[in-house]
Amino acid sequence: MRTLILAAVLSLAAAPALAGQAVTLKSETLDGDGLITLSDLFDGAGSAGKIAVATRPGTSAVLDAGAVQMAARRAGLDWANAEGIRRIVVRAGSDGGVSAPVTRGNVEILTYARSLSAGEMVQPQDVVWAKAAAAPADAPRDADAVIGMAAKRPLRAGAAVSVRDVSAPQVIKAGDAVTVIYQAGGVSLSLEGKAMGAAGIGDTVSVQNTTSKKIIQATASGPGQAVVGPAADQLKSLARAQYAQR
């Protein structure tokens, strides 16, 4: 769940006026006590840095950059946001010695802007670039590698994006009526069955023959459709190639 920027900052009245004081967003935003302040976010915040703008309920929090910019202005700070950042990921840690040391890194990685449920499709606004000490071995180099894909398991906001997190959206669900097709050498055969599980395009799915009740293994090729034989091998090879490109 996105952390809500505090609607009112009670300590503003006690903070000295810092009208128009320019600040820059830190290369890595860390918070050591669960209360995110302006000094956690910006270099040069001065005495206004004690002002809290959000809370971090878990190991990370994702803040709306526009709301952060507004909170900074109310405190007399000026963050230009020339890069057009939309979200800011704040992770557990501290550069003041309160918590275990955290290695600052300059690696740009994709992170999840919100938590996703298993099976939920990744939308363009669901991923955001952030700084990290290191990238996962299978970190995508482009957001397009995961956008439009479905989460294989629950995914936590702020976590690094990995290709293994997602798979092709399901086109067949358990219990769906499925037409299984075999084509080779000019011969074309088909049978009707019932899917015993869910599958995305290129995935193997168990299908029970409606007539014989036997269960066969087929490859999902589209909504309510699956193939066996040479077509299945080609579809699996294509799916593997696309996965490797991601």
Rosetta silent file (secondary structure, phi, psi, omega in degrees, C-alpha in Angstrom):
SEQUENCE: MRTLILAAVLSLAAAPALAGQAVTLKSETLDGDGLITLSDLFDGAGSAGKIAVATRPGTSAVLDAGAVQMAARRAGLDWANAEGIRRIVVRAGSDGGVSAPVTRGNVEILTYARSLSAGEMVQPQDVVWAKAAAAPADAPRDADAVIGMAAKRPLRAGAAVSVRDVSAPQVIKAGDAVTVIYQAGGVSLSLEGKAMGAAGIGDTVSVQNTTSKKIIQATASGPGQAVVGPAADQLKSLARAQYAQR
SCORE:     score description
SCORE:     0.000 S_00000001
   1 L     0.000  134.550  178.635    0.000    0.000    0.000 S_00000001
   2 L   -63.268  135.941  176.054    1.322    3.409   -0.913 S_00000001
   3 L   -71.663  132.008 -179.434    2.427    5.449    2.063 S_00000001
   4 L   -84.774  131.645  173.629    0.260    8.526    2.397 S_00000001
   5 L   -65.776  135.315 -179.028    2.020   11.862    2.713 S_00000001
   6 L   -60.040  131.128 -176.334    0.934   13.459    5.978 S_00000001
   7 L   -68.268  -34.703 -179.479   -1.813   15.969    5.272 S_00000001
   8 L  -133.283  132.596  178.705   -0.634   18.391    7.931 S_00000001
   9 L  -103.473  102.081 -171.469    2.877   18.817    9.266 S_00000001
  10 H   -66.386  -26.064 -175.978    2.403   20.018   12.830 S_00000001
  11 H   -84.022    2.894 -179.013    6.019   20.928   13.353 S_00000001
  12 H   -59.913  -37.977 -175.690    6.073   23.490   10.547 S_00000001
  13 H   -62.736  -31.318 -177.675    5.281   26.319   12.926 S_00000001
  14 H   -83.339  -14.406 -176.844    8.393   25.562   14.978 S_00000001
  15 L   -80.831  141.766  178.126   10.695   25.377   11.947 S_00000001
  16 L   -70.160  153.979 -178.026   12.614   28.460   10.942 S_00000001
  17 L   -69.956  129.817  178.606   11.776   30.074    7.627 S_00000001
  18 L  -130.488   49.979 -171.285   13.868   28.730    4.796 S_00000001
  19 L   -56.736  121.819  173.876   12.072   30.430    1.910 S_00000001
  20 L    70.603   14.673  179.587   13.318   29.212   -1.410 S_00000001
  21 E   -70.291  119.708 -176.608   16.293   27.261   -0.034 S_00000001
  22 E   -72.666  136.508  177.113   17.386   24.926   -2.818 S_00000001
  23 L  -133.233  160.168  177.010   17.769   21.243   -1.972 S_00000001
  24 E  -123.491  144.997  178.664   18.662   18.141   -3.976 S_00000001
  25 E   -70.302  134.988 -179.790   17.198   14.661   -3.695 S_00000001
  26 L   -64.765  149.597 -179.841   19.634   12.180   -2.170 S_00000001
  27 L   -64.908  -29.430  174.157   21.084    9.534   -4.466 S_00000001
  28 L  -139.518  118.311 -176.986   19.719    6.897   -2.073 S_00000001
  29 L   -91.952  119.064 -175.498   16.862    7.754    0.259 S_00000001
  30 E  -126.727  150.803  178.180   17.083    5.853    3.567 S_00000001
  31 E  -139.414  131.128 -174.145   15.125    5.965    6.808 S_00000001
  32 L  -101.816  -11.409 -174.714   16.214    4.361   10.063 S_00000001
  33 L  -127.688    6.995  179.235   13.221    4.779   12.393 S_00000001
  34 L    88.260   -8.020  177.761   10.075    4.423   10.291 S_00000001
  35 E  -113.970  110.572 -174.681    9.414    8.184   10.234 S_00000001
  36 E   -85.228  121.735 -178.967   10.519    9.730    6.951 S_00000001
  37 E  -111.625  171.055  179.072   11.754   13.299    7.302 S_00000001
  38 H   -64.069  -30.476  178.192   12.925   15.922    4.839 S_00000001
  39 H   -72.774  -23.106  174.117   16.539   15.249    5.836 S_00000001
  40 H   -70.074  -27.208 -174.010   16.038   11.588    4.880 S_00000001
  41 H   -97.570  -35.978 -169.830   15.052   12.751    1.402 S_00000001
  42 E  -123.713  146.425  167.011   17.130   15.850    0.677 S_00000001
  43 E   -86.506  137.685  177.915   20.669   17.148    0.976 S_00000001
  44 L    86.224   18.836 -177.827   20.760   20.690    2.307 S_00000001
  45 L   -74.584  -20.548  178.564   17.478   20.567    4.223 S_00000001
  46 H    63.053 -145.395 -177.617   19.025   22.268    7.246 S_00000001
  47 H   -69.339  -17.981  176.365   16.884   22.668   10.351 S_00000001
  48 H   -73.708  -10.300 -177.908   13.731   21.925    8.321 S_00000001
  49 H   -63.284  -18.331  179.992   15.070   18.405    7.881 S_00000001
  50 H   -74.869  -12.874 -176.589   13.402   17.367   11.154 S_00000001
  51 L   -71.832  128.058 -179.704    9.944   17.762    9.601 S_00000001
  52 E   -85.740  138.536 -179.920    8.222   14.417    8.979 S_00000001
  53 E  -119.970  -15.815 -177.906    6.449   13.890    5.666 S_00000001
  54 E  -166.306  169.220  173.836    5.519   10.196    5.717 S_00000001
  55 E  -116.580  156.094  177.599    5.818    6.925    7.604 S_00000001
  56 L  -117.804   99.674 -176.687    7.456    3.681    6.509 S_00000001
  57 L   -74.421  -21.805 -178.248    5.366    0.711    7.728 S_00000001
  58 L  -126.825 -151.010 -179.007    7.612   -1.954    6.160 S_00000001
  59 L   -76.422  -12.155  177.681   11.096   -2.355    4.733 S_00000001
  60 E  -155.990  163.050  177.298   10.386    0.317    2.125 S_00000001
  61 E  -140.464  146.556  178.480    7.923    3.031    1.231 S_00000001
  62 E  -115.413  117.762 -177.016    6.990    4.584   -2.108 S_00000001
  63 E  -105.677  145.390  174.658    6.204    8.302   -1.997 S_00000001
  64 E   -75.299  123.488 -174.560    4.508   10.448   -4.609 S_00000001
  65 H   -63.371  -36.500  178.909    7.142   12.945   -5.802 S_00000001
  66 H   -63.611  -40.703  178.437    4.613   15.724   -6.316 S_00000001
  67 H   -67.653  -37.685  176.773    3.355   15.419   -2.748 S_00000001
  68 H   -64.245  -42.573  179.855    6.929   15.409   -1.430 S_00000001
  69 H   -61.312  -40.105  179.041    7.710   18.527   -3.453 S_00000001
  70 H   -65.679  -42.361  178.807    4.661   20.262   -1.965 S_00000001
  71 H   -63.164  -37.944  178.776    5.659   19.283    1.581 S_00000001
  72 H   -65.033  -41.472  179.969    9.159   20.642    0.939 S_00000001
  73 H   -63.659  -38.315  178.453    7.762   23.961   -0.303 S_00000001
  74 H   -63.756  -26.504  179.021    5.619   24.287    2.813 S_00000001
  75 L   -90.470    3.260  178.964    8.806   23.916    4.823 S_00000001
  76 L    86.909   16.755  179.570   10.535   26.641    2.789 S_00000001
  77 E  -107.844  148.906 -178.180   12.603   24.284    0.635 S_00000001
  78 E  -119.339  106.329  174.250   12.824   24.330   -3.139 S_00000001
  79 L  -108.355  111.790 -174.537   13.231   20.993   -4.938 S_00000001
  80 L   -71.138  -28.731 -176.458   13.103   21.638   -8.684 S_00000001
  81 L    50.514   51.731 -179.532   12.761   17.940   -9.657 S_00000001
  82 L   -62.421  -24.513 -179.290   14.345   18.666  -13.034 S_00000001
  83 L   -77.789  -10.176 -179.563   14.517   14.917  -13.715 S_00000001
  84 L    71.170   33.153 -179.960   10.725   14.616  -13.622 S_00000001
  85 L   -63.903  136.120 -179.311   10.767   11.910  -10.945 S_00000001
  86 L   -99.819  -33.605 -178.320    7.270   10.569  -10.239 S_00000001
  87 E  -137.976  150.536  179.140    7.902    8.355   -7.216 S_00000001
  88 E  -122.181  124.298  179.162   10.563    8.138   -4.526 S_00000001
  89 E   -95.790  122.758  178.731   11.461    4.805   -2.947 S_00000001
  90 E  -110.921  124.446 -177.576   12.611    5.061    0.675 S_00000001
  91 E  -110.377  159.578  177.618   14.276    1.976    2.149 S_00000001
  92 E   -65.673  135.639  179.559   15.120    0.955    5.684 S_00000001
  93 L   154.873  177.794 -179.694   18.588    2.079    6.673 S_00000001
  94 L  -157.122  141.531  173.563   20.565    4.993    8.047 S_00000001
  95 L  -105.409   15.327 -178.636   23.635    7.009    7.115 S_00000001
  96 L  -112.473    8.700  176.085   23.925    8.360   10.659 S_00000001
  97 L    88.447    2.393 -179.145   25.116    5.240   12.453 S_00000001
  98 L   -74.298  -41.429 -179.843   21.778    4.352   14.091 S_00000001
  99 L  -109.997 -178.327  178.188   21.285    1.192   12.061 S_00000001
 100 L   -60.835  146.046 -178.555   23.637   -1.218   10.370 S_00000001
 101 L   -58.695  143.716  178.892   25.746    0.444    7.694 S_00000001
 102 L  -119.677  128.473  179.709   24.170    0.565    4.262 S_00000001
 103 L   -77.385  122.253  177.228   26.288    0.580    1.135 S_00000001
 104 L   -79.214  137.742 -178.598   25.294    3.411   -1.156 S_00000001
 105 L  -128.957  165.560  179.936   25.129    2.392   -4.766 S_00000001
 106 L  -119.568   20.833  179.369   24.708    4.026   -8.138 S_00000001
 107 E   -85.724  128.759  176.668   22.972    1.157   -9.917 S_00000001
 108 E   -87.569  122.408  177.728   19.625    2.061  -11.480 S_00000001
 109 E  -129.896  157.938  173.663   17.074   -0.725  -11.005 S_00000001
 110 E   -82.965  136.988  174.722   13.352   -1.093  -11.521 S_00000001
 111 E  -128.565  160.906  178.769   11.290   -1.375   -8.344 S_00000001
 112 E   -81.962  127.727 -179.927    7.605   -1.943   -7.749 S_00000001
 113 L   -78.465  -17.487  177.001    5.708    1.271   -7.022 S_00000001
 114 L  -150.806  164.211  177.923    2.919   -0.669   -5.320 S_00000001
 115 L   -77.166  141.698 -179.242    2.254   -4.161   -4.043 S_00000001
 116 E  -120.501  142.932  176.188    0.789   -6.594   -6.587 S_00000001
 117 L   -86.950  157.598  177.350   -1.281   -9.711   -6.003 S_00000001
 118 L   -58.291  132.058 -179.922   -0.516  -13.009   -7.737 S_00000001
 119 L    90.418  -12.286 -179.225   -1.997  -12.972  -11.235 S_00000001
 120 L   -75.763  140.075 -177.920   -2.288   -9.169  -11.360 S_00000001
 121 E   -81.708  138.400  179.512   -0.997   -7.553  -14.542 S_00000001
 122 L   -79.014  123.183  178.854    1.916   -5.115  -14.281 S_00000001
 123 L  -100.498  161.090 -178.540    0.917   -1.658  -15.554 S_00000001
 124 H   -54.560  -36.397 -178.289    3.317    1.128  -16.654 S_00000001
 125 H   -78.963   -3.231 -177.192    2.703    3.073  -13.432 S_00000001
 126 H   -86.811   -7.745  179.691    3.494    0.008  -11.292 S_00000001
 127 E  -127.179  145.547 -177.944    7.278    0.168  -11.803 S_00000001
 128 E  -144.702  145.030  178.372    9.728    2.995  -11.105 S_00000001
 129 E   -78.227  141.644  179.048   13.497    3.411  -11.443 S_00000001
 130 E  -148.275  162.992  178.040   15.472    3.762   -8.206 S_00000001
 131 E   -85.095  144.590  177.183   19.082    3.694   -6.984 S_00000001
 132 E  -152.015  161.510  179.049   20.459    0.532   -5.363 S_00000001
 133 L   -70.577  -32.239 -179.157   23.771   -0.956   -4.311 S_00000001
 134 L  -154.476  159.092  179.823   23.358   -3.895   -6.695 S_00000001
 135 L  -107.693  148.408  174.925   20.883   -5.256   -9.214 S_00000001
 136 L   -58.586  153.640 -178.087   19.308   -8.738   -9.236 S_00000001
 137 L   -58.690  -32.954 -178.326   20.985  -11.166  -11.635 S_00000001
 138 L  -110.736   32.244  178.414   17.882  -11.183  -13.841 S_00000001
 139 L   -65.183  131.620  179.135   16.968   -7.501  -13.475 S_00000001
 140 L   -70.820  146.624  178.996   15.276   -6.254  -16.679 S_00000001
 141 L   -88.800  -10.988 -178.639   17.044   -3.512  -18.578 S_00000001
 142 L  -142.539  140.479 -178.954   13.765   -2.073  -19.823 S_00000001
 143 H   -62.533  -27.586 -179.587   10.372   -1.689  -18.149 S_00000001
 144 H   -60.904  -19.232 -179.747    8.718   -3.139  -21.274 S_00000001
 145 H   -67.653  -24.513 -178.221   10.108   -6.533  -20.245 S_00000001
 146 L  -117.587  -20.486  179.234    7.596   -6.758  -17.388 S_00000001
 147 L   -64.768  130.805 -178.152    4.796   -4.371  -18.351 S_00000001
 148 L    90.189   -8.183  177.058    1.776   -6.378  -19.489 S_00000001
 149 L   -89.617  165.856 -177.989    3.042   -9.516  -17.761 S_00000001
 150 E  -106.939  140.322  178.835    1.294  -11.175  -14.802 S_00000001
 151 E   -67.640  130.136  179.746    2.732  -11.494  -11.283 S_00000001
 152 L   -78.671  -20.992 -177.906    3.567  -15.115  -10.463 S_00000001
 153 L  -155.745  170.037  177.569    3.287  -14.444   -6.722 S_00000001
 154 L   -59.396  135.215 -178.375    2.531  -11.497   -4.413 S_00000001
 155 E  -120.092  134.772 -172.645    5.041   -8.712   -5.044 S_00000001
 156 L   -93.272  137.986  175.853    5.936   -6.081   -2.440 S_00000001
 157 L   -57.215  134.533  179.984    6.092   -2.328   -3.088 S_00000001
 158 L    91.686  -14.438 -179.200    9.705   -1.142   -3.185 S_00000001
 159 L   -73.165  150.029  177.093   11.136   -4.569   -4.047 S_00000001
 160 E   -67.696  141.766 -179.763   13.564   -4.894   -6.960 S_00000001
 161 L   -82.272  131.952  174.661   11.989   -6.179  -10.164 S_00000001
 162 L  -124.556  146.940  178.781   13.188   -9.563  -11.448 S_00000001
 163 H   -60.331  -33.691 -178.203   12.182  -11.277  -14.666 S_00000001
 164 H   -69.606   -8.792  179.059   11.359  -14.397  -12.673 S_00000001
 165 H   -71.295  -22.830 -169.115    8.638  -12.413  -10.853 S_00000001
 166 E  -128.090  164.002  175.789    6.337  -12.465  -13.868 S_00000001
 167 E  -148.637  173.471  179.080    4.988  -14.677  -16.606 S_00000001
 168 L   -61.207  142.170  178.924    2.679  -14.374  -19.590 S_00000001
 169 L   -57.393  146.058 -179.587   -0.924  -13.530  -18.617 S_00000001
 170 E   -67.366  131.781  174.487   -3.179  -16.560  -18.254 S_00000001
 171 E  -110.529  -12.123  177.592   -5.267  -17.368  -21.320 S_00000001
 172 E  -132.346  133.346  177.140   -6.648  -20.612  -19.878 S_00000001
 173 L  -115.123  157.287  179.183   -8.077  -21.116  -16.402 S_00000001
 174 L   -56.813  131.090  179.712   -8.873  -24.336  -14.567 S_00000001
 175 L    94.400  -10.755  179.158  -12.227  -25.682  -15.730 S_00000001
 176 L   -67.002  146.552  171.221  -12.212  -23.842  -19.066 S_00000001
 177 E   -74.231  131.226 -175.442  -13.379  -25.658  -22.183 S_00000001
 178 E  -129.942  135.243  172.611  -10.330  -26.159  -24.389 S_00000001
 179 E   -98.414  119.463 -179.715   -9.937  -27.203  -28.018 S_00000001
 180 E  -100.938  127.797 -174.618   -6.715  -29.164  -28.497 S_00000001
 181 E  -118.932  137.420  173.119   -5.341  -29.187  -32.061 S_00000001
 182 E  -121.160  126.770  177.454   -2.728  -31.426  -33.710 S_00000001
 183 E  -135.106  129.612  177.465   -1.341  -30.468  -37.121 S_00000001
 184 E  -168.752  134.378  175.937    1.469  -32.182  -39.029 S_00000001
 185 L    55.525   37.843  178.953    2.109  -33.236  -42.615 S_00000001
 186 L    82.504   -3.620  179.858   -1.250  -32.004  -43.855 S_00000001
 187 E   -96.858  133.381  179.662   -3.102  -33.884  -41.096 S_00000001
 188 E  -131.949  122.253  179.370   -5.261  -31.841  -38.720 S_00000001
 189 E  -129.223  152.135  177.954   -7.042  -33.318  -35.710 S_00000001
 190 E  -146.082  155.079  175.660   -8.852  -31.722  -32.806 S_00000001
 191 E  -145.339  156.247  179.379  -10.575  -32.757  -29.616 S_00000001
 192 E  -100.866  139.696 -179.399  -12.571  -31.027  -26.930 S_00000001
 193 E  -151.050 -175.800  179.203  -11.459  -31.126  -23.327 S_00000001
 194 E  -124.184  130.393 -179.885  -11.454  -29.409  -19.967 S_00000001
 195 E   -68.452  134.004  178.892   -8.447  -27.592  -18.554 S_00000001
 196 L   -95.347   -5.242  179.257   -7.207  -29.068  -15.290 S_00000001
 197 L  -159.934 -177.273 -179.821   -5.135  -25.984  -14.467 S_00000001
 198 L   -98.303  155.728 -179.418   -4.263  -22.468  -15.584 S_00000001
 199 E  -159.962  148.378  169.864   -1.708  -21.522  -18.236 S_00000001
 200 E   -98.589  173.199 -179.175   -0.318  -18.615  -20.216 S_00000001
 201 L   -60.330  128.758 -178.875    0.675  -18.806  -23.864 S_00000001
 202 L    92.726   -9.569  178.926    3.521  -21.308  -24.243 S_00000001
 203 L   -85.550  151.091  175.245    2.821  -22.973  -20.893 S_00000001
 204 E   -80.442  136.659 -179.570    2.013  -26.659  -20.548 S_00000001
 205 E  -135.326  138.560  175.961   -1.534  -27.384  -19.398 S_00000001
 206 E   -82.784  130.260 -178.529   -3.241  -30.665  -18.499 S_00000001
 207 E  -126.232  128.859  177.479   -6.419  -31.213  -20.490 S_00000001
 208 E   -92.642  122.046  177.653   -8.990  -33.937  -19.828 S_00000001
 209 E   -60.821  123.839 -176.975  -10.527  -35.404  -22.982 S_00000001
 210 L   -60.593  -34.206 -176.112  -14.282  -34.824  -22.695 S_00000001
 211 L   -85.028  -53.871 -174.685  -15.065  -38.172  -24.357 S_00000001
 212 L   -87.506  -15.336 -176.696  -12.411  -40.596  -23.074 S_00000001
 213 L    69.054    6.211  176.305  -11.693  -38.793  -19.776 S_00000001
 214 L   -75.813  151.467 -179.397   -7.985  -39.298  -20.433 S_00000001
 215 E  -106.500  127.862  178.335   -5.640  -36.464  -19.508 S_00000001
 216 E  -118.793  159.376  177.287   -3.136  -35.189  -22.067 S_00000001
 217 E  -100.918  122.803 -179.398   -0.421  -32.560  -21.867 S_00000001
 218 E  -128.413  172.284  179.246   -0.847  -29.684  -24.323 S_00000001
 219 E  -114.103  124.243 -178.772    0.620  -26.210  -24.819 S_00000001
 220 E   -63.444  131.037 -178.158   -1.642  -23.192  -24.395 S_00000001
 221 E  -121.143   -8.019 -179.292   -1.826  -21.191  -27.624 S_00000001
 222 E   171.349  178.343  178.842   -4.642  -18.747  -26.915 S_00000001
 223 L   -59.049  116.668  178.472   -7.914  -18.300  -25.005 S_00000001
 224 L    71.634   16.211 -177.895   -9.560  -21.737  -24.917 S_00000001
 225 E  -134.358  145.575  176.993   -7.017  -23.220  -27.310 S_00000001
 226 E  -148.457  159.637 -178.203   -4.006  -25.519  -26.981 S_00000001
 227 E  -130.554  156.488  172.733   -1.769  -27.461  -29.349 S_00000001
 228 E  -132.191  163.838  178.502    0.195  -30.719  -29.330 S_00000001
 229 L    85.000 -152.490 -176.100    2.863  -32.042  -31.651 S_00000001
 230 H   -56.284  -38.016 -178.703    5.197  -29.847  -33.782 S_00000001
 231 H   -63.498  -36.114  178.250    3.146  -26.708  -33.159 S_00000001
 232 H   -66.430  -41.509  179.080    3.592  -27.135  -29.409 S_00000001
 233 H   -62.930  -41.511  179.959    7.374  -27.476  -29.783 S_00000001
 234 H   -65.530  -41.142 -178.871    7.542  -24.308  -31.898 S_00000001
 235 H   -65.743  -40.037  178.464    5.419  -22.356  -29.427 S_00000001
 236 H   -66.711  -39.221  178.666    7.586  -23.419  -26.479 S_00000001
 237 H   -64.062  -40.561  178.784   10.767  -22.469  -28.360 S_00000001
 238 H   -64.943  -42.020  179.544    9.329  -19.038  -29.138 S_00000001
 239 H   -63.236  -40.638  178.890    8.333  -18.515  -25.494 S_00000001
 240 H   -65.344  -38.700  179.603   11.844  -19.467  -24.326 S_00000001
 241 H   -65.652  -40.960  179.265   13.410  -17.046  -26.830 S_00000001
 242 H   -66.110  -37.796  178.666   11.183  -14.195  -25.671 S_00000001
 243 H   -64.060  -41.860 -179.441   12.044  -14.974  -22.029 S_00000001
 244 H   -64.262  -35.664  179.956   15.756  -14.899  -22.829 S_00000001
 245 H   -67.605  -30.484  178.749   15.388  -11.483  -24.512 S_00000001
 246 L   -72.424    0.000    0.000   13.791  -10.080  -21.362 S_00000001
